[in-house]
CSV table of C-alpha atoms in Angstrom, one decimal:
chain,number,residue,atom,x,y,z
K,1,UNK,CA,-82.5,-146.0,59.8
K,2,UNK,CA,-79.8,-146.6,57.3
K,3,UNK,CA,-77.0,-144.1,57.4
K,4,UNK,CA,-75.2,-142.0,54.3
K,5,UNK,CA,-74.0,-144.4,51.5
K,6,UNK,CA,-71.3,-143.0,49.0
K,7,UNK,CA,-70.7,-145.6,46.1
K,8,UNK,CA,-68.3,-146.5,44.9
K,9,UNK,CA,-65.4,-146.3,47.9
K,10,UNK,CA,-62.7,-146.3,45.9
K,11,UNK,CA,-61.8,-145.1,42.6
K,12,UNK,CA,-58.7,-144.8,40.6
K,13,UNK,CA,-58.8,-142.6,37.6
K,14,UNK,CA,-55.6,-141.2,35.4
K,15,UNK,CA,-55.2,-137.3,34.4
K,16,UNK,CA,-58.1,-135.6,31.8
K,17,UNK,CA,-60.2,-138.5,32.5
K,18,UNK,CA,-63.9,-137.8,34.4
K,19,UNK,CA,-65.7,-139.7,37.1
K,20,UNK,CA,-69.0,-139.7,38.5
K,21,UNK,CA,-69.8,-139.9,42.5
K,22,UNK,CA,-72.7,-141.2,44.1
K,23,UNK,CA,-74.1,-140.2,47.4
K,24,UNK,CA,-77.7,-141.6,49.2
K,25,UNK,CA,-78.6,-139.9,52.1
K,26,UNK,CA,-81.0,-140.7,55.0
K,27,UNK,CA,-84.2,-141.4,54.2
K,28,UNK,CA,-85.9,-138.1,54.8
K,29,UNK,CA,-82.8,-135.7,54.3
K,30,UNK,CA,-83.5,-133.1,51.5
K,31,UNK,CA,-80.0,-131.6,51.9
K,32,UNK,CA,-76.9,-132.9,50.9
K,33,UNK,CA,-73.3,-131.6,50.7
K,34,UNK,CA,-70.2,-132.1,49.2
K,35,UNK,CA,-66.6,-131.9,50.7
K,36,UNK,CA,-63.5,-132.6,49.5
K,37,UNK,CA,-60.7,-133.6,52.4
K,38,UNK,CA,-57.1,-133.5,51.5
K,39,UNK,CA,-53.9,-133.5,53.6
K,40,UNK,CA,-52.7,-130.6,52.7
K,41,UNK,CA,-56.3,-128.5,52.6
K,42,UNK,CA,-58.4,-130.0,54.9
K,43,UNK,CA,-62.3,-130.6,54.8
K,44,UNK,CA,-63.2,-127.9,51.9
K,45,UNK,CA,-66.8,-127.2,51.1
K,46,UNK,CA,-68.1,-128.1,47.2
K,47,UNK,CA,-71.8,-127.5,47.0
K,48,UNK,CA,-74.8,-127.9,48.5
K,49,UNK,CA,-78.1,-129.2,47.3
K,50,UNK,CA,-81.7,-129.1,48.5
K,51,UNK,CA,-85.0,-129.5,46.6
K,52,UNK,CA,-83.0,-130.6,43.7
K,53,UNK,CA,-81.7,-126.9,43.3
K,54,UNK,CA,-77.9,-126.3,44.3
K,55,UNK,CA,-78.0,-123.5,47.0
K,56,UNK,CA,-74.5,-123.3,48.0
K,57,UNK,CA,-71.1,-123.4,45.9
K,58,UNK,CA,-67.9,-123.2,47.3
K,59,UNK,CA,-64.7,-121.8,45.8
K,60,UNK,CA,-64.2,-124.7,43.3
K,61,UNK,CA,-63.6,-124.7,39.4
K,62,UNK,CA,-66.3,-125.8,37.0
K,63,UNK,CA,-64.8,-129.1,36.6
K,64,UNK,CA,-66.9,-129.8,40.0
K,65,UNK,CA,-70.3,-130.2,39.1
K,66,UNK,CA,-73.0,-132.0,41.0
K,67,UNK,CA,-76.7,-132.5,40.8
K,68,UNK,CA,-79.9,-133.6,43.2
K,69,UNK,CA,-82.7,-136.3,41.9
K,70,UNK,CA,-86.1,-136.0,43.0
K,71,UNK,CA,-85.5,-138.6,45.6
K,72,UNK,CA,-82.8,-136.6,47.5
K,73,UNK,CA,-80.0,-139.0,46.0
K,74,UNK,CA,-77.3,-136.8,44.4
K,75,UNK,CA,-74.4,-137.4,42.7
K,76,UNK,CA,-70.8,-134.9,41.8
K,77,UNK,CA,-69.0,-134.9,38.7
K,78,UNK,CA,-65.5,-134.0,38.2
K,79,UNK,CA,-64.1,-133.7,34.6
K,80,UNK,CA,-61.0,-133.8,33.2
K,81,UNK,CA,-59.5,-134.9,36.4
K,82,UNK,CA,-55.6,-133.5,37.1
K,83,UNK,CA,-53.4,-135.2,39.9
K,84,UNK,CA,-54.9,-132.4,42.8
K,85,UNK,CA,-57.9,-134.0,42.6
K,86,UNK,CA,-57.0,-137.1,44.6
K,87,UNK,CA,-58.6,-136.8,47.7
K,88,UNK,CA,-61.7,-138.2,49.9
K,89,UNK,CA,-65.0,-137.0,48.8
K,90,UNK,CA,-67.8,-137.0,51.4
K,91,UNK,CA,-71.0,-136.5,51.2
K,92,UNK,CA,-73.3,-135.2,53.8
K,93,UNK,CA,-77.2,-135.3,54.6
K,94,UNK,CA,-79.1,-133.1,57.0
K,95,UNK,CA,-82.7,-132.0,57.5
K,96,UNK,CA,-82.1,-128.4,56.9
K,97,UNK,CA,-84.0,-126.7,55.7
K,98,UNK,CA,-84.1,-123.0,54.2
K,99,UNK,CA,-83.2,-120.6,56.9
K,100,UNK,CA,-82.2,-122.9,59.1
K,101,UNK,CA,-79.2,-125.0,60.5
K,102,UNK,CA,-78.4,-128.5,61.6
K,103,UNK,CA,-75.7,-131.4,62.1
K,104,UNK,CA,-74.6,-132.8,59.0
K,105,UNK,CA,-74.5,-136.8,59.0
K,106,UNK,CA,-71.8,-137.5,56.8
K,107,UNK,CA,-70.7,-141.3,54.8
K,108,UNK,CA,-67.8,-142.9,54.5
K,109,UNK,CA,-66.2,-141.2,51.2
K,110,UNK,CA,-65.0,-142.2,48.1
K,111,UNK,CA,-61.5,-142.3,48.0
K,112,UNK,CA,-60.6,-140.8,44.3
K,113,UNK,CA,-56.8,-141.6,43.0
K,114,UNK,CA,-55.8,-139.7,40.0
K,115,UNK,CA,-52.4,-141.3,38.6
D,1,UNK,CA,-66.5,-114.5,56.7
D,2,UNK,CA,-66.0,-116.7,59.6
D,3,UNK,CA,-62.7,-119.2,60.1
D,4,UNK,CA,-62.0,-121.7,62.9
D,5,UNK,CA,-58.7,-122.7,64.2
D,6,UNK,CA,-57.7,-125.4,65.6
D,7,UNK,CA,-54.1,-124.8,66.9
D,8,UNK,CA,-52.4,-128.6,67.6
D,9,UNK,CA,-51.7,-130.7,64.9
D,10,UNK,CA,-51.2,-133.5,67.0
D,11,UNK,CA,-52.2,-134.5,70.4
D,12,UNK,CA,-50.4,-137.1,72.3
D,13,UNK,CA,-52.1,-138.9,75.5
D,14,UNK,CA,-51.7,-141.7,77.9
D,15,UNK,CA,-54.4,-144.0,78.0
D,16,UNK,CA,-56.9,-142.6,81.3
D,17,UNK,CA,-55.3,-139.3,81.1
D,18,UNK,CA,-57.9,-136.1,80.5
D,19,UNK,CA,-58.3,-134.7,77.1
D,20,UNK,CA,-58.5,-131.1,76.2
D,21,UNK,CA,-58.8,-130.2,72.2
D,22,UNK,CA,-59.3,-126.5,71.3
D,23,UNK,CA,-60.7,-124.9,69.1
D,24,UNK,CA,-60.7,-120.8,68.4
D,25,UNK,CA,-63.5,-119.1,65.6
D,26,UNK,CA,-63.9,-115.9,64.3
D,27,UNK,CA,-67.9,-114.9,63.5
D,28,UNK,CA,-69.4,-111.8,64.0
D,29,UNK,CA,-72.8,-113.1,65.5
D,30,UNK,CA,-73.5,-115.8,68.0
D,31,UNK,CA,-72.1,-119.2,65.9
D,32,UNK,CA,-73.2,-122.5,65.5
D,33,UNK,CA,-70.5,-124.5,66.6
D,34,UNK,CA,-70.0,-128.3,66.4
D,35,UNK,CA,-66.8,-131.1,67.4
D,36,UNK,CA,-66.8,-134.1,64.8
D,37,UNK,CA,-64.5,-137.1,64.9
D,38,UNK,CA,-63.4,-138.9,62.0
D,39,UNK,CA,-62.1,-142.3,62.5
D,40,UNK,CA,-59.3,-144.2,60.1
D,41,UNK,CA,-61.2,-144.8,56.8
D,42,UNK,CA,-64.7,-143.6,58.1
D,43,UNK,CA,-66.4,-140.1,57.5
D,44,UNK,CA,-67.2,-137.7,60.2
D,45,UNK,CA,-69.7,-138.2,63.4
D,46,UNK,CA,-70.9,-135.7,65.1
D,47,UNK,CA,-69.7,-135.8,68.6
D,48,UNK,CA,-71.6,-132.3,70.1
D,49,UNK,CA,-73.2,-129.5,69.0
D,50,UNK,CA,-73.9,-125.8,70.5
D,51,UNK,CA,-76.6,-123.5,69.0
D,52,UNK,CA,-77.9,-121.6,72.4
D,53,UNK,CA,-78.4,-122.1,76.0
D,54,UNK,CA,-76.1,-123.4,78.6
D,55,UNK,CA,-72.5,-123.1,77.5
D,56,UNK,CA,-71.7,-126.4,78.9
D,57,UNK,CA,-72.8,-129.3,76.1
D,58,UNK,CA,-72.7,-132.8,76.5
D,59,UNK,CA,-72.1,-135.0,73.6
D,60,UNK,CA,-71.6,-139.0,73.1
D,61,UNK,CA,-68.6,-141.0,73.8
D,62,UNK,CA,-68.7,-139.2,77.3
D,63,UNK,CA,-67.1,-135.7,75.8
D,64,UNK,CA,-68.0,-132.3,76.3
D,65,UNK,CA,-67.7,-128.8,75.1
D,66,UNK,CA,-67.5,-125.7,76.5
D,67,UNK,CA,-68.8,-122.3,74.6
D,68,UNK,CA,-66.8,-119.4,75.8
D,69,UNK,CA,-68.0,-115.9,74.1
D,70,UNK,CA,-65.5,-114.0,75.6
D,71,UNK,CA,-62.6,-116.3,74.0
D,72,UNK,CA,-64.0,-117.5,70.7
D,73,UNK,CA,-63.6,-121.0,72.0
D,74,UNK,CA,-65.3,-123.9,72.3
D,75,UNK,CA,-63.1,-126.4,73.5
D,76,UNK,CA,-63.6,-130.5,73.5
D,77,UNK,CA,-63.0,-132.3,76.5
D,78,UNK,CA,-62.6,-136.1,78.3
D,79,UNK,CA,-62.1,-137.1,81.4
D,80,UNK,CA,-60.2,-139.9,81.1
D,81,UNK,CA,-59.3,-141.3,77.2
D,82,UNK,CA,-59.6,-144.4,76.0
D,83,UNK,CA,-57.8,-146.1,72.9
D,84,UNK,CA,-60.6,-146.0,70.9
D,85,UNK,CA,-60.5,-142.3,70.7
D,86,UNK,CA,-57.9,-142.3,68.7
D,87,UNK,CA,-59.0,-140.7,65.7
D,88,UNK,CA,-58.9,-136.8,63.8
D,89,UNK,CA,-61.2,-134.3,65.7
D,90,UNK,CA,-62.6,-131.3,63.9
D,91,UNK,CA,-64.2,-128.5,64.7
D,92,UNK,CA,-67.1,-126.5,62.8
D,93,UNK,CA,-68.5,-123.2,62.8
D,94,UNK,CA,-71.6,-122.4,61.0
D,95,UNK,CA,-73.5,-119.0,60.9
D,96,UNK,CA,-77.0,-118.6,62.8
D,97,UNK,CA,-79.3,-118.4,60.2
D,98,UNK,CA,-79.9,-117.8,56.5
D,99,UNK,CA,-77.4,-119.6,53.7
D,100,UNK,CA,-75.4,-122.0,56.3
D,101,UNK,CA,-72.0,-123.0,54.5
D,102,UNK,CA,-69.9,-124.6,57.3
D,103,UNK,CA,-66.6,-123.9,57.9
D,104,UNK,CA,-64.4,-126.7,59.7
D,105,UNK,CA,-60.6,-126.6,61.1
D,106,UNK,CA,-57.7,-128.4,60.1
D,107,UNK,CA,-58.5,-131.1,62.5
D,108,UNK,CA,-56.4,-132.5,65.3
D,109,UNK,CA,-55.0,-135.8,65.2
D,110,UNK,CA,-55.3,-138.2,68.7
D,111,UNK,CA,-52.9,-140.5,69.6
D,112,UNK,CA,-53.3,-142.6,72.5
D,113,UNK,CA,-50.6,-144.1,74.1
D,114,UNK,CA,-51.3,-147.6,76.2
């Protein structure tokens, strides 16, 4: 079974620009998640999707937005993009469900450079 | 809300020495707790999860975890290390049930001397 694919890897963007990420999960996975990791913060949680609906949100500005297509692929948009916004995006699939808990399978990132 | 720490930065080990990473959390119910290892340039992989039953998990790789209530620990553990497990470790509480939004720790770094 193929695992999480992010596209692209890498990125590099300058400040006020926007960019668009794209994460596939596991065939099967209705959840996927979003995390930013940065030196300084660590892994921080964005949101979470399921059924197409976002369930979770972490504590990030509306410049983070993100969305789920009917085939479980999902994708995060950041706008206007400022210098703290470099940093490895992951992305996440699991089979949770509502109510429920599981391991997360995560992919490889996007590395995102904002100059 | 729950938090997990993970109090060393950066481990240092020979190569066939043991391994012991900790990890503290703070939850008010029984946690979900998990160890994930992130390789240079890769995303994480689970190594082990706990959600119930015998404190004592096994994972992959040949590491282990133990689940001690009384401490709010569940610390990772190897025998004997190898150079491949070089990498950032992180721990991960979730809650039981209901909306799960995972916390993780700051990581630890491995470094594994020859």
């Amino acid at each position: 079974k193929a695992g999480v694919t992010q596209t692209p890897r890498y990125l590099i963007k300058t400040r006020g620009q926007q960019v668009t990420l794209s994460c596939s999960p596991i065939s099967g996975h209705r959840s996927v998640s979003w995390y930013q990791q940065t030196p300084g913060q660590g892994l921080q949680f964005l949101f979470e999707y399921f059924s197409e609906t976002q369930r979770n949100k972490g504590n990030f500005p509306g410049r983070f937005s993100g969305r789920q297509f009917s085939n479980s692929r999902s994708e995060m948009n950041v706008s206007t993009l400022e210098l703290g916004d470099s940093a490895l995006y992951l992305c996440a699939s699991s089979t949770r469900t509502s109510g429920s808990t599981d391991e997360q399978f995560f992919g490889p990132g996007t590395r995102l450079t904002v100059l | 809300a729950q938090s997990v720490t993970q109090p060393d930065i950066h481990i240092t080990v020979s190569e066939g020495a043991s391994l012991e990473l900790r990890c503290n959390y703070s939850y008010g119910a029984t946690p979900y707790l998990f160890w994930y290892v992130q390789s240079p340039g890769q995303g994480l992989q689970l190594l082990l999860k706990y959600f119930s039953g015998d404190t004592l998990v096994q994972g992959i790789k040949g590491f282990e975890a133990e689940f001690k209530r009384s401490q709010s620990s569940f610390n990772l553990r190897k025998p004997s290390v190898h150079w491949s497990d070089a990498a950032e470790y992180f721990c991960a509480v979730g809650p039981s049930g209901g909306s799960y939004i995972p916390t993780f720790g700051r990581g630890t770094s491995l470094i594994v001397h020859p």
